[in-house]
């Protein structure tokens, strides 16, 4: 299995379109030699188009944080996949724990969104993860199994699908899962995918870790066998930590 490296910055509801564009321009100006890493900026919707303009002619990618599954219609406040694509988005984060828990998104909705993203030619980043209560009551494996089973229902190929394992209790809390917990969860996710599809398909599907990733822990987390990169919140909002994490992944990939 060839190790790939993806680093996605999930800005959540931070940065205006101007702040976002300037941030990405500053990042580009660093002229980092990071061609081995797939770097994805995921700003709020209003910043997508502005950022796409500065990303042109670079290898950096753009992602949205959500979408609706319908192509268009009377859905006040929603945004379709084709709208995101026309703003330059390559990826869409789906099922983030904040969407599941604050906005009550169900696996069924997430599944519809995932299929719409694939149909629209974009790449979903499907987030899964257990709460602290679920971990304490030994339900982690069950939760991950059901989130994958229902999230991927009816999806025949995983070619363009990225999975992100994000334990809810580690998101934005400063608390990172231990290397052992991350390794075990990622292996389990890979195992589920190999049962649903095949070992080859499972091996080719990137599985990212998310939850308080920072420059200090990125190196050892990336060394874990089934970790193919990171989905980063807080540390993606400032140039230096984000850059350090990407450089670390790039170095580890070079071996
Ligand atoms: P965090 O967020 O890095 O701030 O923990 C991760 C995420 O929400 O994807």
PDB file of C-alpha atoms and ligand atoms in Angstrom:
ATOM      1  CA  UNK A   1       0.000   0.000   0.000  1.00  0.00           C
ATOM      2  CA  UNK A   2       1.513   3.324  -1.072  1.00  0.00           C
ATOM      3  CA  UNK A   3       1.314   5.903   1.671  1.00  0.00           C
ATOM      4  CA  UNK A   4      -0.434   9.082   0.520  1.00  0.00           C
ATOM      5  CA  UNK A   5      -0.536  12.346   2.390  1.00  0.00           C
ATOM      6  CA  UNK A   6      -3.552  14.652   2.488  1.00  0.00           C
ATOM      7  CA  UNK A   7      -3.763  17.693   4.749  1.00  0.00           C
ATOM      8  CA  UNK A   8      -7.112  19.491   4.783  1.00  0.00           C
ATOM      9  CA  UNK A   9      -7.716  22.701   6.725  1.00  0.00           C
ATOM     10  CA  UNK A  10     -11.291  23.001   7.962  1.00  0.00           C
ATOM     11  CA  UNK A  11     -11.738  26.684   8.735  1.00  0.00           C
ATOM     12  CA  UNK A  12     -15.277  26.180  10.080  1.00  0.00           C
ATOM     13  CA  UNK A  13     -17.006  29.584  10.480  1.00  0.00           C
ATOM     14  CA  UNK A  14     -13.815  31.639  10.484  1.00  0.00           C
ATOM     15  CA  UNK A  15     -12.337  34.151   7.997  1.00  0.00           C
ATOM     16  CA  UNK A  16     -14.108  36.534   5.632  1.00  0.00           C
ATOM     17  CA  UNK A  17     -13.557  36.154   1.864  1.00  0.00           C
ATOM     18  CA  UNK A  18     -10.836  38.836   1.959  1.00  0.00           C
ATOM     19  CA  UNK A  19      -9.097  37.349   5.007  1.00  0.00           C
ATOM     20  CA  UNK A  20      -9.294  33.910   3.430  1.00  0.00           C
ATOM     21  CA  UNK A  21      -7.886  35.056   0.100  1.00  0.00           C
ATOM     22  CA  UNK A  22      -5.015  36.928   1.800  1.00  0.00           C
ATOM     23  CA  UNK A  23      -4.249  33.917   3.987  1.00  0.00           C
ATOM     24  CA  UNK A  24      -4.011  31.568   1.017  1.00  0.00           C
ATOM     25  CA  UNK A  25      -1.981  34.108  -0.958  1.00  0.00           C
ATOM     26  CA  UNK A  26       0.466  34.382   1.978  1.00  0.00           C
ATOM     27  CA  UNK A  27       0.668  30.592   2.036  1.00  0.00           C
ATOM     28  CA  UNK A  28       1.396  30.459  -1.700  1.00  0.00           C
ATOM     29  CA  UNK A  29       4.075  33.161  -1.302  1.00  0.00           C
ATOM     30  CA  UNK A  30       6.012  30.813   1.003  1.00  0.00           C
ATOM     31  CA  UNK A  31       6.755  28.753  -2.143  1.00  0.00           C
ATOM     32  CA  UNK A  32       6.944  25.541  -0.125  1.00  0.00           C
ATOM     33  CA  UNK A  33       8.281  22.451  -1.782  1.00  0.00           C
ATOM     34  CA  UNK A  34       5.381  20.206  -0.813  1.00  0.00           C
ATOM     35  CA  UNK A  35       4.427  18.509  -4.047  1.00  0.00           C
ATOM     36  CA  UNK A  36       3.989  15.133  -2.328  1.00  0.00           C
ATOM     37  CA  UNK A  37       1.171  16.384  -0.101  1.00  0.00           C
ATOM     38  CA  UNK A  38      -2.400  17.108  -1.238  1.00  0.00           C
ATOM     39  CA  UNK A  39      -3.229  20.343   0.591  1.00  0.00           C
ATOM     40  CA  UNK A  40      -6.905  21.340   0.758  1.00  0.00           C
ATOM     41  CA  UNK A  41      -8.282  24.633   2.057  1.00  0.00           C
ATOM     42  CA  UNK A  42     -11.903  24.371   3.250  1.00  0.00           C
ATOM     43  CA  UNK A  43     -13.190  27.904   3.903  1.00  0.00           C
ATOM     44  CA  UNK A  44     -16.800  28.978   4.554  1.00  0.00           C
ATOM     45  CA  UNK A  45     -18.921  29.160   1.382  1.00  0.00           C
ATOM     46  CA  UNK A  46     -18.589  32.922   0.729  1.00  0.00           C
ATOM     47  CA  UNK A  47     -14.779  32.675   0.503  1.00  0.00           C
ATOM     48  CA  UNK A  48     -14.625  29.805  -2.003  1.00  0.00           C
ATOM     49  CA  UNK A  49     -14.678  31.828  -5.185  1.00  0.00           C
ATOM     50  CA  UNK A  50     -12.134  34.399  -3.983  1.00  0.00           C
ATOM     51  CA  UNK A  51      -9.755  31.677  -2.926  1.00  0.00           C
ATOM     52  CA  UNK A  52     -10.178  29.735  -6.149  1.00  0.00           C
ATOM     53  CA  UNK A  53      -8.865  32.781  -8.005  1.00  0.00           C
ATOM     54  CA  UNK A  54      -5.565  32.724  -6.084  1.00  0.00           C
ATOM     55  CA  UNK A  55      -5.272  28.920  -6.174  1.00  0.00           C
ATOM     56  CA  UNK A  56      -5.300  28.804  -9.974  1.00  0.00           C
ATOM     57  CA  UNK A  57      -1.938  27.585 -11.337  1.00  0.00           C
ATOM     58  CA  UNK A  58      -1.037  25.943  -8.018  1.00  0.00           C
ATOM     59  CA  UNK A  59      -1.429  22.322  -6.922  1.00  0.00           C
ATOM     60  CA  UNK A  60      -3.401  23.415  -3.846  1.00  0.00           C
ATOM     61  CA  UNK A  61      -7.000  22.252  -3.637  1.00  0.00           C
ATOM     62  CA  UNK A  62     -10.244  23.789  -2.459  1.00  0.00           C
ATOM     63  CA  UNK A  63     -12.979  22.171  -0.379  1.00  0.00           C
ATOM     64  CA  UNK A  64     -16.401  23.151   0.971  1.00  0.00           C
ATOM     65  CA  UNK A  65     -17.713  22.193   4.402  1.00  0.00           C
ATOM     66  CA  UNK A  66     -21.195  21.011   3.482  1.00  0.00           C
ATOM     67  CA  UNK A  67     -23.738  20.874   0.636  1.00  0.00           C
ATOM     68  CA  UNK A  68     -27.327  19.942  -0.164  1.00  0.00           C
ATOM     69  CA  UNK A  69     -28.104  16.801  -2.152  1.00  0.00           C
ATOM     70  CA  UNK A  70     -30.597  18.346  -4.572  1.00  0.00           C
ATOM     71  CA  UNK A  71     -29.340  20.001  -7.739  1.00  0.00           C
ATOM     72  CA  UNK A  72     -31.474  23.116  -7.168  1.00  0.00           C
ATOM     73  CA  UNK A  73     -34.825  24.092  -5.733  1.00  0.00           C
ATOM     74  CA  UNK A  74     -36.685  25.855  -2.965  1.00  0.00           C
ATOM     75  CA  UNK A  75     -34.215  25.056  -0.153  1.00  0.00           C
ATOM     76  CA  UNK A  76     -33.577  28.368   1.558  1.00  0.00           C
ATOM     77  CA  UNK A  77     -30.067  28.655   2.911  1.00  0.00           C
ATOM     78  CA  UNK A  78     -28.686  25.617   1.105  1.00  0.00           C
ATOM     79  CA  UNK A  79     -25.967  25.253  -1.537  1.00  0.00           C
ATOM     80  CA  UNK A  80     -25.795  22.596  -4.274  1.00  0.00           C
ATOM     81  CA  UNK A  81     -22.811  20.566  -5.423  1.00  0.00           C
ATOM     82  CA  UNK A  82     -22.739  22.197  -8.863  1.00  0.00           C
ATOM     83  CA  UNK A  83     -22.636  25.635  -7.212  1.00  0.00           C
ATOM     84  CA  UNK A  84     -19.635  24.519  -5.187  1.00  0.00           C
ATOM     85  CA  UNK A  85     -17.992  23.059  -8.270  1.00  0.00           C
ATOM     86  CA  UNK A  86     -18.457  26.314 -10.160  1.00  0.00           C
ATOM     87  CA  UNK A  87     -16.732  28.141  -7.282  1.00  0.00           C
ATOM     88  CA  UNK A  88     -13.749  25.841  -7.819  1.00  0.00           C
ATOM     89  CA  UNK A  89     -14.317  23.324  -5.029  1.00  0.00           C
ATOM     90  CA  UNK A  90     -12.694  19.919  -5.541  1.00  0.00           C
ATOM     91  CA  UNK A  91     -13.758  18.392  -2.209  1.00  0.00           C
ATOM     92  CA  UNK A  92     -16.723  18.599   0.179  1.00  0.00           C
ATOM     93  CA  UNK A  93     -16.491  17.730   3.886  1.00  0.00           C
ATOM     94  CA  UNK A  94     -19.568  15.729   4.909  1.00  0.00           C
ATOM     95  CA  UNK A  95     -20.893  14.537   8.235  1.00  0.00           C
ATOM     96  CA  UNK A  96     -18.527  16.601  10.335  1.00  0.00           C
ATOM     97  CA  UNK A  97     -19.350  16.033  14.008  1.00  0.00           C
ATOM     98  CA  UNK A  98     -20.478  19.645  14.368  1.00  0.00           C
ATOM     99  CA  UNK A  99     -23.015  19.050  11.605  1.00  0.00           C
ATOM    100  CA  UNK A 100     -24.108  15.746  13.113  1.00  0.00           C
ATOM    101  CA  UNK A 101     -24.409  17.051  16.665  1.00  0.00           C
ATOM    102  CA  UNK A 102     -25.313  20.755  16.422  1.00  0.00           C
ATOM    103  CA  UNK A 103     -27.365  20.594  13.222  1.00  0.00           C
ATOM    104  CA  UNK A 104     -28.707  17.069  13.768  1.00  0.00           C
ATOM    105  CA  UNK A 105     -27.636  15.674  10.407  1.00  0.00           C
ATOM    106  CA  UNK A 106     -28.481  12.005  10.051  1.00  0.00           C
ATOM    107  CA  UNK A 107     -26.542   9.243   8.323  1.00  0.00           C
ATOM    108  CA  UNK A 108     -29.326   9.170   5.740  1.00  0.00           C
ATOM    109  CA  UNK A 109     -28.815  12.845   4.825  1.00  0.00           C
ATOM    110  CA  UNK A 110     -25.072  12.394   4.782  1.00  0.00           C
ATOM    111  CA  UNK A 111     -25.478   9.444   2.430  1.00  0.00           C
ATOM    112  CA  UNK A 112     -27.629  11.506   0.046  1.00  0.00           C
ATOM    113  CA  UNK A 113     -25.073  14.313   0.126  1.00  0.00           C
ATOM    114  CA  UNK A 114     -22.209  11.905  -0.479  1.00  0.00           C
ATOM    115  CA  UNK A 115     -23.892  10.464  -3.556  1.00  0.00           C
ATOM    116  CA  UNK A 116     -24.689  13.961  -4.841  1.00  0.00           C
ATOM    117  CA  UNK A 117     -21.042  14.993  -4.404  1.00  0.00           C
ATOM    118  CA  UNK A 118     -19.823  11.935  -6.342  1.00  0.00           C
ATOM    119  CA  UNK A 119     -22.452  12.449  -9.063  1.00  0.00           C
ATOM    120  CA  UNK A 120     -21.330  16.053  -9.363  1.00  0.00           C
ATOM    121  CA  UNK A 121     -17.724  14.991  -9.931  1.00  0.00           C
ATOM    122  CA  UNK A 122     -16.401  16.277  -6.598  1.00  0.00           C
ATOM    123  CA  UNK A 123     -14.741  14.297  -3.811  1.00  0.00           C
ATOM    124  CA  UNK A 124     -16.434  13.755  -0.450  1.00  0.00           C
ATOM    125  CA  UNK A 125     -14.467  13.724   2.803  1.00  0.00           C
ATOM    126  CA  UNK A 126     -16.759  11.591   4.966  1.00  0.00           C
ATOM    127  CA  UNK A 127     -16.261  12.281   8.678  1.00  0.00           C
ATOM    128  CA  UNK A 128     -17.011   9.614  11.234  1.00  0.00           C
ATOM    129  CA  UNK A 129     -16.253   9.349  14.932  1.00  0.00           C
ATOM    130  CA  UNK A 130     -17.542   8.406  18.351  1.00  0.00           C
ATOM    131  CA  UNK A 131     -18.484  10.615  21.304  1.00  0.00           C
ATOM    132  CA  UNK A 132     -16.788  10.270  24.681  1.00  0.00           C
ATOM    133  CA  UNK A 133     -19.806   8.427  26.104  1.00  0.00           C
ATOM    134  CA  UNK A 134     -19.762   5.979  23.209  1.00  0.00           C
ATOM    135  CA  UNK A 135     -16.041   5.341  23.699  1.00  0.00           C
ATOM    136  CA  UNK A 136     -16.489   4.849  27.436  1.00  0.00           C
ATOM    137  CA  UNK A 137     -19.239   2.324  26.853  1.00  0.00           C
ATOM    138  CA  UNK A 138     -17.144   0.424  24.306  1.00  0.00           C
ATOM    139  CA  UNK A 139     -19.324   1.368  21.347  1.00  0.00           C
ATOM    140  CA  UNK A 140     -16.601   2.942  19.192  1.00  0.00           C
ATOM    141  CA  UNK A 141     -16.323   0.085  16.694  1.00  0.00           C
ATOM    142  CA  UNK A 142     -20.091  -0.185  16.385  1.00  0.00           C
ATOM    143  CA  UNK A 143     -20.532   3.540  15.811  1.00  0.00           C
ATOM    144  CA  UNK A 144     -17.834   3.636  13.122  1.00  0.00           C
ATOM    145  CA  UNK A 145     -19.337   0.571  11.444  1.00  0.00           C
ATOM    146  CA  UNK A 146     -22.817   2.104  11.270  1.00  0.00           C
ATOM    147  CA  UNK A 147     -21.620   5.530  10.162  1.00  0.00           C
ATOM    148  CA  UNK A 148     -19.701   3.863   7.315  1.00  0.00           C
ATOM    149  CA  UNK A 149     -22.436   1.402   6.416  1.00  0.00           C
ATOM    150  CA  UNK A 150     -25.141   4.049   6.267  1.00  0.00           C
ATOM    151  CA  UNK A 151     -22.970   6.838   4.919  1.00  0.00           C
ATOM    152  CA  UNK A 152     -21.733   4.689   2.024  1.00  0.00           C
ATOM    153  CA  UNK A 153     -25.050   2.933   1.308  1.00  0.00           C
ATOM    154  CA  UNK A 154     -25.448   2.386  -2.433  1.00  0.00           C
ATOM    155  CA  UNK A 155     -21.973   3.719  -3.234  1.00  0.00           C
ATOM    156  CA  UNK A 156     -20.329   1.282  -5.622  1.00  0.00           C
ATOM    157  CA  UNK A 157     -16.847   2.719  -5.926  1.00  0.00           C
ATOM    158  CA  UNK A 158     -14.643   4.519  -3.452  1.00  0.00           C
ATOM    159  CA  UNK A 159     -12.303   5.999  -6.074  1.00  0.00           C
ATOM    160  CA  UNK A 160     -12.948   9.583  -5.039  1.00  0.00           C
ATOM    161  CA  UNK A 161     -13.935   9.055  -1.424  1.00  0.00           C
ATOM    162  CA  UNK A 162     -11.807  10.162   1.519  1.00  0.00           C
ATOM    163  CA  UNK A 163     -12.665   9.067   5.068  1.00  0.00           C
ATOM    164  CA  UNK A 164     -11.821  11.183   8.111  1.00  0.00           C
ATOM    165  CA  UNK A 165     -11.824   9.548  11.541  1.00  0.00           C
ATOM    166  CA  UNK A 166     -12.463  12.269  14.080  1.00  0.00           C
ATOM    167  CA  UNK A 167     -13.252  11.219  17.648  1.00  0.00           C
ATOM    168  CA  UNK A 168     -15.758  13.859  18.780  1.00  0.00           C
ATOM    169  CA  UNK A 169     -14.071  14.245  22.162  1.00  0.00           C
ATOM    170  CA  UNK A 170     -10.785  15.237  20.491  1.00  0.00           C
ATOM    171  CA  UNK A 171     -12.188  17.977  18.247  1.00  0.00           C
ATOM    172  CA  UNK A 172     -11.273  21.479  19.344  1.00  0.00           C
ATOM    173  CA  UNK A 173     -10.544  20.252  22.868  1.00  0.00           C
ATOM    174  CA  UNK A 174      -6.766  20.088  22.717  1.00  0.00           C
ATOM    175  CA  UNK A 175      -7.104  16.416  23.606  1.00  0.00           C
ATOM    176  CA  UNK A 176      -5.626  14.155  20.922  1.00  0.00           C
ATOM    177  CA  UNK A 177      -6.458  10.486  20.773  1.00  0.00           C
ATOM    178  CA  UNK A 178      -3.460   8.356  21.741  1.00  0.00           C
ATOM    179  CA  UNK A 179      -1.428   6.778  18.964  1.00  0.00           C
ATOM    180  CA  UNK A 180      -2.814   3.429  20.011  1.00  0.00           C
ATOM    181  CA  UNK A 181      -6.430   4.642  19.837  1.00  0.00           C
ATOM    182  CA  UNK A 182      -5.845   6.218  16.431  1.00  0.00           C
ATOM    183  CA  UNK A 183      -4.072   3.143  15.085  1.00  0.00           C
ATOM    184  CA  UNK A 184      -6.817   0.833  16.287  1.00  0.00           C
ATOM    185  CA  UNK A 185      -9.640   2.970  14.883  1.00  0.00           C
ATOM    186  CA  UNK A 186      -7.962   3.414  11.503  1.00  0.00           C
ATOM    187  CA  UNK A 187      -7.241  -0.283  11.199  1.00  0.00           C
ATOM    188  CA  UNK A 188     -10.872  -0.995  12.040  1.00  0.00           C
ATOM    189  CA  UNK A 189     -12.092   1.480   9.406  1.00  0.00           C
ATOM    190  CA  UNK A 190      -9.789  -0.101   6.805  1.00  0.00           C
ATOM    191  CA  UNK A 191     -11.088  -3.503   7.803  1.00  0.00           C
ATOM    192  CA  UNK A 192     -14.726  -2.422   7.435  1.00  0.00           C
ATOM    193  CA  UNK A 193     -14.000  -0.983   3.988  1.00  0.00           C
ATOM    194  CA  UNK A 194     -12.303  -4.196   2.924  1.00  0.00           C
ATOM    195  CA  UNK A 195     -15.399  -6.148   3.998  1.00  0.00           C
ATOM    196  CA  UNK A 196     -17.756  -3.806   2.169  1.00  0.00           C
ATOM    197  CA  UNK A 197     -15.599  -3.570  -0.973  1.00  0.00           C
ATOM    198  CA  UNK A 198     -12.229  -5.348  -1.250  1.00  0.00           C
ATOM    199  CA  UNK A 199      -8.830  -5.202   0.385  1.00  0.00           C
ATOM    200  CA  UNK A 200      -7.388  -3.339  -2.612  1.00  0.00           C
ATOM    201  CA  UNK A 201     -10.130  -0.729  -2.552  1.00  0.00           C
ATOM    202  CA  UNK A 202      -9.753  -0.336   1.202  1.00  0.00           C
ATOM    203  CA  UNK A 203      -6.000   0.091   0.836  1.00  0.00           C
ATOM    204  CA  UNK A 204      -6.465   2.774  -1.800  1.00  0.00           C
ATOM    205  CA  UNK A 205      -8.939   4.806   0.254  1.00  0.00           C
ATOM    206  CA  UNK A 206      -7.267   7.593   2.222  1.00  0.00           C
ATOM    207  CA  UNK A 207      -8.183   7.654   5.913  1.00  0.00           C
ATOM    208  CA  UNK A 208      -7.424  10.967   7.616  1.00  0.00           C
ATOM    209  CA  UNK A 209      -7.222  11.598  11.342  1.00  0.00           C
ATOM    210  CA  UNK A 210      -8.749  14.730  12.860  1.00  0.00           C
ATOM    211  CA  UNK A 211      -8.912  16.059  16.401  1.00  0.00           C
ATOM    212  CA  UNK A 212      -6.442  18.542  17.890  1.00  0.00           C
ATOM    213  CA  UNK A 213      -3.697  17.823  15.356  1.00  0.00           C
ATOM    214  CA  UNK A 214      -0.827  20.278  15.788  1.00  0.00           C
ATOM    215  CA  UNK A 215       2.807  20.535  14.707  1.00  0.00           C
ATOM    216  CA  UNK A 216       3.921  18.801  17.918  1.00  0.00           C
ATOM    217  CA  UNK A 217       1.938  15.597  17.296  1.00  0.00           C
ATOM    218  CA  UNK A 218       1.612  15.477  13.494  1.00  0.00           C
ATOM    219  CA  UNK A 219       4.851  13.527  12.946  1.00  0.00           C
ATOM    220  CA  UNK A 220       4.085  10.633  15.231  1.00  0.00           C
ATOM    221  CA  UNK A 221       0.435  10.485  14.152  1.00  0.00           C
ATOM    222  CA  UNK A 222       1.426  10.335  10.497  1.00  0.00           C
ATOM    223  CA  UNK A 223       3.761   7.430  11.225  1.00  0.00           C
ATOM    224  CA  UNK A 224       0.772   5.288  12.218  1.00  0.00           C
ATOM    225  CA  UNK A 225       0.281   2.731   9.476  1.00  0.00           C
ATOM    226  CA  UNK A 226      -3.275   3.491   8.416  1.00  0.00           C
ATOM    227  CA  UNK A 227      -3.109   7.272   8.776  1.00  0.00           C
ATOM    228  CA  UNK A 228      -3.029   8.970   5.374  1.00  0.00           C
ATOM    229  CA  UNK A 229      -3.188  12.564   6.503  1.00  0.00           C
ATOM    230  CA  UNK A 230      -5.155  14.993   8.611  1.00  0.00           C
ATOM    231  CA  UNK A 231      -8.300  17.062   8.811  1.00  0.00           C
ATOM    232  CA  UNK A 232      -7.304  20.097  10.836  1.00  0.00           C
ATOM    233  CA  UNK A 233      -9.442  22.749  12.496  1.00  0.00           C
ATOM    234  CA  UNK A 234      -7.752  25.152  14.903  1.00  0.00           C
ATOM    235  CA  UNK A 235      -4.201  24.671  13.622  1.00  0.00           C
ATOM    236  CA  UNK A 236      -5.266  25.441  10.036  1.00  0.00           C
ATOM    237  CA  UNK A 237      -6.262  29.013  10.892  1.00  0.00           C
ATOM    238  CA  UNK A 238      -2.708  30.281  11.267  1.00  0.00           C
ATOM    239  CA  UNK A 239      -0.029  29.975   8.613  1.00  0.00           C
ATOM    240  CA  UNK A 240       2.803  28.691  10.794  1.00  0.00           C
ATOM    241  CA  UNK A 241       1.257  25.647  12.452  1.00  0.00           C
ATOM    242  CA  UNK A 242      -0.514  24.660   9.227  1.00  0.00           C
ATOM    243  CA  UNK A 243       2.717  24.981   7.250  1.00  0.00           C
ATOM    244  CA  UNK A 244       4.666  22.991   9.874  1.00  0.00           C
ATOM    245  CA  UNK A 245       2.165  20.130   9.751  1.00  0.00           C
ATOM    246  CA  UNK A 246       2.297  19.999   5.949  1.00  0.00           C
ATOM    247  CA  UNK A 247       6.104  20.077   5.918  1.00  0.00           C
ATOM    248  CA  UNK A 248       6.166  17.251   8.459  1.00  0.00           C
ATOM    249  CA  UNK A 249       3.859  15.098   6.317  1.00  0.00           C
ATOM    250  CA  UNK A 250       5.913  15.908   3.224  1.00  0.00           C
ATOM    251  CA  UNK A 251       9.148  14.879   4.947  1.00  0.00           C
ATOM    252  CA  UNK A 252       7.659  11.642   6.278  1.00  0.00           C
ATOM    253  CA  UNK A 253       6.391  10.766   2.806  1.00  0.00           C
ATOM    254  CA  UNK A 254       9.856  11.233   1.378  1.00  0.00           C
ATOM    255  CA  UNK A 255      11.050   8.841   4.095  1.00  0.00           C
TER     256      UNK A 255
HETATM  257  P1  LIG B   1      -9.467  20.631  15.598  1.00  0.00           P
HETATM  258  O1  LIG B   1     -10.724  20.372  14.639  1.00  0.00           O
HETATM  259  O2  LIG B   1      -8.218  20.379  14.797  1.00  0.00           O
HETATM  260  O3  LIG B   1      -9.596  22.086  16.001  1.00  0.00           O
HETATM  261  O4  LIG B   1      -9.600  19.700  16.745  1.00  0.00           O
HETATM  262  C1  LIG B   1     -10.740  19.274  13.752  1.00  0.00           C
HETATM  263  C2  LIG B   1     -12.008  19.292  12.937  1.00  0.00           C
HETATM  264  O5  LIG B   1     -13.025  19.785  13.425  1.00  0.00           O
HETATM  265  O6  LIG B   1     -12.031  18.828  11.788  1.00  0.00           O
END
